[in-house]
CSV table of C-alpha atoms in Angstrom, one decimal:
chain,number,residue,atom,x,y,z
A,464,UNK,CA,130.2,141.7,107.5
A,465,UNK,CA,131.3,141.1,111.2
A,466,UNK,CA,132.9,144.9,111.2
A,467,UNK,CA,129.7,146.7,110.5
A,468,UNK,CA,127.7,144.5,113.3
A,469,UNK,CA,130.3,145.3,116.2
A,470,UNK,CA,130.1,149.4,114.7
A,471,UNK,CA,126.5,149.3,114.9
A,472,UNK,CA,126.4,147.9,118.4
A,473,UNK,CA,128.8,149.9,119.6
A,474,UNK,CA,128.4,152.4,123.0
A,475,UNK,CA,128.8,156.1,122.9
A,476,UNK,CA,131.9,156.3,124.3
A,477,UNK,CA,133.7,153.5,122.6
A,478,UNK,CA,136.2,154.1,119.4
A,479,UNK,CA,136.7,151.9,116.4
A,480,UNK,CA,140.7,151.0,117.1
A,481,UNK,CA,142.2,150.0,113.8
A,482,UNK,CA,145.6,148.0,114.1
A,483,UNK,CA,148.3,145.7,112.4
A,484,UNK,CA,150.2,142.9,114.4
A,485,UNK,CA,153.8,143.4,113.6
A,486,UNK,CA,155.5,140.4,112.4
A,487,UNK,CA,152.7,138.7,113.4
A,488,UNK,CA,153.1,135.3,111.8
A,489,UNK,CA,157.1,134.8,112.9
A,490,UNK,CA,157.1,136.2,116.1
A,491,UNK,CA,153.8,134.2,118.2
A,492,UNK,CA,155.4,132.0,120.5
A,493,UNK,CA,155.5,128.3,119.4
A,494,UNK,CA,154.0,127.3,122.5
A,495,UNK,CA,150.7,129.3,121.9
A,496,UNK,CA,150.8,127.8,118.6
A,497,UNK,CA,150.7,124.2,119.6
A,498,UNK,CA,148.3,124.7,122.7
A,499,UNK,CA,145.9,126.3,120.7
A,500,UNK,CA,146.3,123.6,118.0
A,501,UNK,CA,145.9,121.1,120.3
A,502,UNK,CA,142.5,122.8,121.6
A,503,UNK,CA,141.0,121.8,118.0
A,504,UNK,CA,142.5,118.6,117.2
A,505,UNK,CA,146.0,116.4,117.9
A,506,UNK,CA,146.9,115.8,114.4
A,507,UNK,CA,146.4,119.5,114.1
A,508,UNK,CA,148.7,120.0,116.6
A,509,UNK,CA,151.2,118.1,115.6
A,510,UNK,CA,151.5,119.3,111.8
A,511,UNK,CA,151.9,122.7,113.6
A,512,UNK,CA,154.5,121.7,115.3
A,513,UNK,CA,156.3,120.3,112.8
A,514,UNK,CA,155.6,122.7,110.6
A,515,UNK,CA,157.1,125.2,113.3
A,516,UNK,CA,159.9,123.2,114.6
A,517,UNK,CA,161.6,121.8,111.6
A,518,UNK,CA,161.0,124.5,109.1
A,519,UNK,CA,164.6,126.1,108.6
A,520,UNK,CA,165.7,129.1,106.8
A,521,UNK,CA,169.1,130.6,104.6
A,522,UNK,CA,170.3,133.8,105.8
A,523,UNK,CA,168.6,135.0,102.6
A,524,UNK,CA,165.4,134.5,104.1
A,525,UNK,CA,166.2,136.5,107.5
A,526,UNK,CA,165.3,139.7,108.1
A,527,UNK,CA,166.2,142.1,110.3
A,528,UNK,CA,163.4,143.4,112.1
A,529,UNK,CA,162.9,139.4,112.9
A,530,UNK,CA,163.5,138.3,116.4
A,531,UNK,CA,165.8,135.2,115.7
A,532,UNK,CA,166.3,132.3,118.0
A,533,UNK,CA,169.4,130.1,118.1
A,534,UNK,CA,168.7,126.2,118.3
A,535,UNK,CA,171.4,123.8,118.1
A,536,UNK,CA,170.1,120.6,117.8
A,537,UNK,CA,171.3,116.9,118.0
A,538,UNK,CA,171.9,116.0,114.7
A,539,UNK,CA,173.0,119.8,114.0
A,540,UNK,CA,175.9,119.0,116.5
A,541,UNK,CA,177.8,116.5,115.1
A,542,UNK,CA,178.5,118.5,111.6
A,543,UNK,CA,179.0,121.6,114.1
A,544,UNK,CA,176.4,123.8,112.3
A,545,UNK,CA,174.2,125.5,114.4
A,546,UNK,CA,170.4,126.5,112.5
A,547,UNK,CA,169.2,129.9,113.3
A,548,UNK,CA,165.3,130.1,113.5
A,549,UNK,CA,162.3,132.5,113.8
A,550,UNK,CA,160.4,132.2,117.1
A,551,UNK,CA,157.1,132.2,115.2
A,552,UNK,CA,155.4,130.1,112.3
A,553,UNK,CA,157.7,130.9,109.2
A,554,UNK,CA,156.1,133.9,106.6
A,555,UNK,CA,154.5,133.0,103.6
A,556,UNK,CA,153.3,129.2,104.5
A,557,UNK,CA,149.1,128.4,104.3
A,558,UNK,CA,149.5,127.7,107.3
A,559,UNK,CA,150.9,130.2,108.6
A,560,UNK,CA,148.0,133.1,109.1
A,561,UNK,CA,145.7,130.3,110.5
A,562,UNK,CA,147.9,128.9,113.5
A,563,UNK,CA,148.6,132.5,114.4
A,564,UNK,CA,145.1,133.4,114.8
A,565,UNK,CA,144.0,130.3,116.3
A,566,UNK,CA,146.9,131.0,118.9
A,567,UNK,CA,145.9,134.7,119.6
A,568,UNK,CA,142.5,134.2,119.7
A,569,UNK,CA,143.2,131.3,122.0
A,570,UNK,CA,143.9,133.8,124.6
A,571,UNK,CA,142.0,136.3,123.5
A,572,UNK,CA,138.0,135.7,123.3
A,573,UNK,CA,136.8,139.2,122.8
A,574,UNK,CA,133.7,139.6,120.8
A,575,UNK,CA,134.6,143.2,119.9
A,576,UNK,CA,137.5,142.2,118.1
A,577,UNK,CA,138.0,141.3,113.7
A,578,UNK,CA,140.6,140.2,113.0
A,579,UNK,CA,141.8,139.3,109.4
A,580,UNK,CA,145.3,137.5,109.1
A,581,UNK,CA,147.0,140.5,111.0
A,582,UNK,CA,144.8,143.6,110.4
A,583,UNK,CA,142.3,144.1,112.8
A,584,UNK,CA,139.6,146.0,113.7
A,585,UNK,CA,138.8,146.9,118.0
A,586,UNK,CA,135.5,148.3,118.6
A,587,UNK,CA,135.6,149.3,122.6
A,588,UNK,CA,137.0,151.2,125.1
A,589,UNK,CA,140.9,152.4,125.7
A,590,UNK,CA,140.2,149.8,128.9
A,591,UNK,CA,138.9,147.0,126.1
A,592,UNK,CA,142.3,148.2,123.8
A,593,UNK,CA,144.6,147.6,126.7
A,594,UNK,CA,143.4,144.7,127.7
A,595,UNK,CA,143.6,143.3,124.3
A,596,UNK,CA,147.2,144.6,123.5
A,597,UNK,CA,148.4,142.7,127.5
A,598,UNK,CA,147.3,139.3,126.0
A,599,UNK,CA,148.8,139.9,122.6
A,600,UNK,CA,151.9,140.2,124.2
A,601,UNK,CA,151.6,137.2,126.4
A,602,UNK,CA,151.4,135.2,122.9
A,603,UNK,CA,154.1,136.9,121.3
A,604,UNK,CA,152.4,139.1,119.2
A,605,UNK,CA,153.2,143.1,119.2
A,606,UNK,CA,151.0,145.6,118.3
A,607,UNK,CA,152.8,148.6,115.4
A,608,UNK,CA,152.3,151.4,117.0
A,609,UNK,CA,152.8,153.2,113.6
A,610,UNK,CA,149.9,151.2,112.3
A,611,UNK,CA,147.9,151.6,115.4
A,612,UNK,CA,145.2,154.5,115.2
A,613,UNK,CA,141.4,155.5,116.1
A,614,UNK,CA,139.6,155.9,113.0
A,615,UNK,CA,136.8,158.4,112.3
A,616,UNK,CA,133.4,158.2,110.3
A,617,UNK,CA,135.7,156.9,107.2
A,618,UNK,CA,137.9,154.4,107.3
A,619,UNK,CA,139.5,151.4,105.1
A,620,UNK,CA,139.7,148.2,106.2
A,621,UNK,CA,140.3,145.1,104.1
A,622,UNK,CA,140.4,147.3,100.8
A,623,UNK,CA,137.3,148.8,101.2
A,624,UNK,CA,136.1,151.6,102.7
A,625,UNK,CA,133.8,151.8,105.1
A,626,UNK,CA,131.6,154.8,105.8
A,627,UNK,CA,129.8,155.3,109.2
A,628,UNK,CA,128.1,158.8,109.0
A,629,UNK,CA,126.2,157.7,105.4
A,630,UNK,CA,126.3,153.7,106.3
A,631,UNK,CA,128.0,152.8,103.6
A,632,UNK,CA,130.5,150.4,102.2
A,633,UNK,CA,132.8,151.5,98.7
A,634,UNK,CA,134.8,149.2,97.3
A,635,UNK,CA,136.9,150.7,94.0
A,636,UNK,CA,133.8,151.6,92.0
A,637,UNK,CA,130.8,150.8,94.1
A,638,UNK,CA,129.1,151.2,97.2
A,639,UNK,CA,126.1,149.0,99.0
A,640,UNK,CA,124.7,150.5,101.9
A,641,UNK,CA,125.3,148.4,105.4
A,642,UNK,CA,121.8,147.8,106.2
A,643,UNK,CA,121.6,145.9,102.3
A,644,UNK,CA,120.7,142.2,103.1
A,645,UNK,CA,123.2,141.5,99.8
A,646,UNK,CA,126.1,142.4,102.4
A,647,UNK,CA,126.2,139.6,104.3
A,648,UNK,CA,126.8,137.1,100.9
């Protein structure tokens, strides 16, 4: 379990930063999305961008706390319709948690960092944090500060619960301990 590896390496003074990426999937910037894509293959890159670009939504779908962008395109033009669109990937597509990430962790190579879809785990320094919250921003990703905390000796993470004082791992009705070789199946 790559959480348990970066606790136990962890310095003295560093804290275990435990986060959520707000609207992380509709609000990374399309541009991030496609140059990360493009880092791994073209054809990914340009189902991404399809994906991305022609992927349209009914007001039912919008949300509020979604920052919307207005696109009027060719075609859109001569019906005088105009499409409204989320900046991001859309919410709820199999794609969508995977061109994210590889986006964000395009800019961001920090060895320190777990991230799973958009929970993640920080183990470092508030220097480390900071650094790491300046180039989620640069992608388009924002950091809930209501979901944003330093966890103690006890913590979930993923629905289970990890324990650092006893070195153990709980999950609904059982436990393993950390240094089990059955925890890395």
């Amino acid at each position: 379990m790559d959480v348990i590896t970066k606790i136990d390496q962890r310095k003295e003074d560093d804290c275990i930063y435990e986060f959520d990426l707000k609207g992380f999937f509709n609000s990374v910037n399309r541009h991030s999305i496609h140059e990360a894509a493009l880092r791994y293959s073209m054809l990914l890159a340009n189902c991404v961008r399809n994906v991305v670009d022609y992927t349209r939504y009914t007001f039912e779908e919008l949300r509020v706390e979604t920052e919307l962008i207005k696109v009027d395109y060719q075609h859109w033009k001569a019906k005088n319709k105009q499409s409204i669109y989320r900046s991001g990937m859309p919410q709820g597509l199999p794609l969508s948690p995977l061109a994210a990430t590889i986006a964000l962790e395009n800019k961001i190579e920090m060895p320190e960092l777990t991230l799973y879809a958009d929970d993640g785990i920080l183990v470092g320094g508030k220097d480390k944090f900071k650094e790491f919250v300046k180039k989620s921003i640069e992608v388009g990703a924002e950091i809930a500060p209501e979901k944003t905390r330093i966890v103690g000796n006890t913590f979930k993470f993923l629905g289970v619960t990890i324990n650092i004082k006893d070195r153990i791992v709980l999950s609904e009705d059982s436990w393993i301990s950390w240094d089990d070789s059955k925890l890395e199946d």
